[in-house]
PDB file of C-alpha atoms in Angstrom:
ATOM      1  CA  UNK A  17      35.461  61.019 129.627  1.00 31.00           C
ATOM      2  CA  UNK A  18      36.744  57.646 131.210  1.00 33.00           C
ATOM      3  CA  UNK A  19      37.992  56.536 127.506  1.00 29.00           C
ATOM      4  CA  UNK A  20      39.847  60.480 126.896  1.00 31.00           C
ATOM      5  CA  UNK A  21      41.287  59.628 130.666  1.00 31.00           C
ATOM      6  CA  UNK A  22      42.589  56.159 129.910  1.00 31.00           C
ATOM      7  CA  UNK A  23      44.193  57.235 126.613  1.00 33.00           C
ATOM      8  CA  UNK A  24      46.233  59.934 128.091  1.00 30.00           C
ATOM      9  CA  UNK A  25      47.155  57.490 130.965  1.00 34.00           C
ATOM     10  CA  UNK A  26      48.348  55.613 127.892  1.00 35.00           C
ATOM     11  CA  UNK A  27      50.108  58.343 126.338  1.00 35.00           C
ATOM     12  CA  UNK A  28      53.265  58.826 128.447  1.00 38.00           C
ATOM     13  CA  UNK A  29      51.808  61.106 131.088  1.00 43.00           C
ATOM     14  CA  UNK A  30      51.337  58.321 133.626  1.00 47.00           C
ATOM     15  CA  UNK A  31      49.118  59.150 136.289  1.00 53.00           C
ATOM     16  CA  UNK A  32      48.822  63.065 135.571  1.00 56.00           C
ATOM     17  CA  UNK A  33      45.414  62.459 133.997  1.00 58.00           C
ATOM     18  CA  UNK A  34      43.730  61.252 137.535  1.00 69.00           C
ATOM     19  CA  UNK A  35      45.797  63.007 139.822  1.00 80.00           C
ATOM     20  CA  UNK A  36      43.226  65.197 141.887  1.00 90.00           C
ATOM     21  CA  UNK A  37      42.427  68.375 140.521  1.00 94.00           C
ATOM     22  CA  UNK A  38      40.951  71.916 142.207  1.00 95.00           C
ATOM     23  CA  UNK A  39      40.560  75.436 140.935  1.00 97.00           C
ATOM     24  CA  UNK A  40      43.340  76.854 141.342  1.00 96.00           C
ATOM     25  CA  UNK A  41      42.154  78.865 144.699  1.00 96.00           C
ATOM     26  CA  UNK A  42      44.967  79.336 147.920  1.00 94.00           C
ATOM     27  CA  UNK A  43      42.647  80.107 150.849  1.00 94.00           C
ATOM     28  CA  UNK A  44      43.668  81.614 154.627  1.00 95.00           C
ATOM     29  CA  UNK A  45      41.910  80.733 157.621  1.00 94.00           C
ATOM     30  CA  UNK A  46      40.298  83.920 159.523  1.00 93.00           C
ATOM     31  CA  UNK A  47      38.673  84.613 162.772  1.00 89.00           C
ATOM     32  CA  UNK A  48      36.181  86.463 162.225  1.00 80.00           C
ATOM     33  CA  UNK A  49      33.960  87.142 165.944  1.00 83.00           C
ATOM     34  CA  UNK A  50      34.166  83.415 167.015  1.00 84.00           C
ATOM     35  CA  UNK A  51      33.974  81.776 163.816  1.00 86.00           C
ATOM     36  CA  UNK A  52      36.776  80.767 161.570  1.00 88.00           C
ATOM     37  CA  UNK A  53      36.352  81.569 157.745  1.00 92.00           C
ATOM     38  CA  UNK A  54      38.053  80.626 154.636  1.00 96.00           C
ATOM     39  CA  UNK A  55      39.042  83.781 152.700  1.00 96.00           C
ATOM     40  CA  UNK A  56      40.821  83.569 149.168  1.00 97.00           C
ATOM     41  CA  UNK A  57      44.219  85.016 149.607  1.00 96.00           C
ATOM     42  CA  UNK A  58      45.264  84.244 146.305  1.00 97.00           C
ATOM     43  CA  UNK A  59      43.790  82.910 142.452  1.00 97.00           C
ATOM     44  CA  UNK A  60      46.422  80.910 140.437  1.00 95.00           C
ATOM     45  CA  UNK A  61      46.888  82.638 137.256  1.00 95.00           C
ATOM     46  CA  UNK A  62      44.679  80.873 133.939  1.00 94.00           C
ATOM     47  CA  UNK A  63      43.460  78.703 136.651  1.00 94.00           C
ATOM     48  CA  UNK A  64      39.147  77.604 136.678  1.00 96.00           C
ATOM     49  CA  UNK A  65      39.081  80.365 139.582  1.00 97.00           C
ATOM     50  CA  UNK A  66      40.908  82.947 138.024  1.00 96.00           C
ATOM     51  CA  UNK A  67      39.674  82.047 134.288  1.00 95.00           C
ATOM     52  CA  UNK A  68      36.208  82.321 135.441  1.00 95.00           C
ATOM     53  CA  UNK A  69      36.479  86.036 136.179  1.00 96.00           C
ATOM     54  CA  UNK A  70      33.745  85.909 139.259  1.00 97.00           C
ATOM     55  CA  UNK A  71      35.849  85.172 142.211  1.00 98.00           C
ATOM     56  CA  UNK A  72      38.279  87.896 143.508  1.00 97.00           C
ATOM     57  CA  UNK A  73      40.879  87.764 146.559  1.00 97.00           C
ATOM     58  CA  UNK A  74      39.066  88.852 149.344  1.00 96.00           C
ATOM     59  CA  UNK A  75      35.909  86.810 148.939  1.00 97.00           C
ATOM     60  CA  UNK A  76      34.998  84.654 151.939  1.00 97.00           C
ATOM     61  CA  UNK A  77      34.438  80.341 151.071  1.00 98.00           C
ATOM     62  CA  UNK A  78      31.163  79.685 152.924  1.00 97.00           C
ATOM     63  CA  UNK A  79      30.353  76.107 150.840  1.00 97.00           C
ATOM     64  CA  UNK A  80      31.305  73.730 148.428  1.00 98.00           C
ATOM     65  CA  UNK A  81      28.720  71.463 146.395  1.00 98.00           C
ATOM     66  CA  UNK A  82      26.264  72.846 149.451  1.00 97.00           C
ATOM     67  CA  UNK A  83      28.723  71.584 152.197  1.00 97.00           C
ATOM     68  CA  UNK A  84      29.117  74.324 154.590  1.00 96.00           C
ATOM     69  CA  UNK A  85      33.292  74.838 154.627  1.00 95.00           C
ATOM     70  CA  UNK A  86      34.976  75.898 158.134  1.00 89.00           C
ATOM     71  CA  UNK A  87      38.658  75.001 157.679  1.00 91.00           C
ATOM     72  CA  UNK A  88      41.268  75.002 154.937  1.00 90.00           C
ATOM     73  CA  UNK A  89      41.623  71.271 155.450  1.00 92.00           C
ATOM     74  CA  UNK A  90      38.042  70.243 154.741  1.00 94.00           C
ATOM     75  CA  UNK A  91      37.600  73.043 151.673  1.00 94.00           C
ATOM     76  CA  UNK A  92      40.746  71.018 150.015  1.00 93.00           C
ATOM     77  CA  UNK A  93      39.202  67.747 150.295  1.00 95.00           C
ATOM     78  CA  UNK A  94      36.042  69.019 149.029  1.00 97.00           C
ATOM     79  CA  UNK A  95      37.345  70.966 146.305  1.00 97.00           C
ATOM     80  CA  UNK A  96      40.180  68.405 144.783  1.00 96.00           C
ATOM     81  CA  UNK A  97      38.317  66.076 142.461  1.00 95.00           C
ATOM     82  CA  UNK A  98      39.073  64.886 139.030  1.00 94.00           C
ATOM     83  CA  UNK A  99      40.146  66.733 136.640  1.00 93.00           C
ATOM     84  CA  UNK A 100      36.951  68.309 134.646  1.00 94.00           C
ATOM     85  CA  UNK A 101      34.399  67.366 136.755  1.00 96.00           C
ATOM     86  CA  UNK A 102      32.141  70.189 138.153  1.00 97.00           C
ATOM     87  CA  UNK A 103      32.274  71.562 141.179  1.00 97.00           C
ATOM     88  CA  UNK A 104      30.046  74.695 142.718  1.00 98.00           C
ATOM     89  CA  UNK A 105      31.564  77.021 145.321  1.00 98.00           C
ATOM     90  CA  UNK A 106      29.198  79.375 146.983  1.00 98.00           C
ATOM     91  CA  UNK A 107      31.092  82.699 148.424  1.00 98.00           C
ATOM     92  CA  UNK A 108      30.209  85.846 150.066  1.00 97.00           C
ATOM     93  CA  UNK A 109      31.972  89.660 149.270  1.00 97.00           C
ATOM     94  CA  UNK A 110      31.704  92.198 151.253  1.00 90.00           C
ATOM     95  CA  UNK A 111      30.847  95.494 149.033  1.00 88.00           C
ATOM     96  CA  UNK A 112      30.917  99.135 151.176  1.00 88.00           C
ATOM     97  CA  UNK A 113      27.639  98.328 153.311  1.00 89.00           C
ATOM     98  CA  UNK A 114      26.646  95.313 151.775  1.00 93.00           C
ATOM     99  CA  UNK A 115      27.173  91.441 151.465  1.00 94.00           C
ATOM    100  CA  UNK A 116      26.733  89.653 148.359  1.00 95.00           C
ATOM    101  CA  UNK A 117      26.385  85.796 148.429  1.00 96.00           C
ATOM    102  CA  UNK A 118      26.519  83.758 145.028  1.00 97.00           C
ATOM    103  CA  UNK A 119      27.149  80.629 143.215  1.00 98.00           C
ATOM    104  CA  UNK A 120      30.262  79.962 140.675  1.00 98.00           C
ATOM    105  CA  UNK A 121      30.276  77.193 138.858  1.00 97.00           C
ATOM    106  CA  UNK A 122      33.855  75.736 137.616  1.00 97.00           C
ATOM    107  CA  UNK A 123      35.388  72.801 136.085  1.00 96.00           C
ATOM    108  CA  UNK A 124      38.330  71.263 138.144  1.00 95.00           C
ATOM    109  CA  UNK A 125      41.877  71.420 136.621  1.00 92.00           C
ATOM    110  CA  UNK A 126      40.838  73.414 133.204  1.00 78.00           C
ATOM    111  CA  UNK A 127      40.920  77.281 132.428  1.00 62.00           C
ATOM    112  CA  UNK A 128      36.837  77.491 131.795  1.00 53.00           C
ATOM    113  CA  UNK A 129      34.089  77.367 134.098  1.00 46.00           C
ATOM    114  CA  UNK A 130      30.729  75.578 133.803  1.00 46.00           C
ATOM    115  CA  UNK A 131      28.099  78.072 132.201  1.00 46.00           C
ATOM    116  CA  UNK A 132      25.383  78.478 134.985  1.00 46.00           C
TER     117      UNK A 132
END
């Protein structure tokens, strides 16, 4: 991966190769009782998020790589990373009378996510 990196550093793109990367997730901070949350307000279109099919607006950010996430500002430094390496988010959804926690598993800065 370091050699693939270096090339396209060497191609003309300059430093667009190791600029950080996420998943293409725009989150808004919520109080929810006396806790803030992170809920996704919106998926970037072909993004890792959005490609991935498993996370929808709405969901609420509870961790990332097992860190627990309780502002927008920590979730982005968590989440930005270099391009292709793996990241896992862990999320909650509310469904009618029931919560659903899970695992996705993506792959910063490209359209397909990590198979679990």
């Amino acid at each position: 991966a370091e050699t693939a990196a270096a090339e396209t550093a060497g191609a003309g793109e300059g430093d667009a190769a190791l600029a950080p990367a996420g998943v293409g997730i725009v989150f808004k901070e919520s109080r929810r009782n006396s806790t803030m949350v992170l809920v996704v307000k919106s998926l970037a279109p072909g993004g890792p998020a959005d490609s991935s099919g498993l996370i929808q607006v709405g969901d609420v950010l509870l961790k990332v790589d097992n860190v627990d996430v309780d502002s927008a500002q920590l979730a982005s430094k968590l989440i930005l990373g270099q391009r292709g390496s793996p990241i896992v988010l862990t999320l909650k959804r509310f469904t009618q009378d029931k919560v659903h926690r899970f695992n996705v598993r993506l792959l910063r800065g490209t359209t397909c996510h990590e198979p679990s």
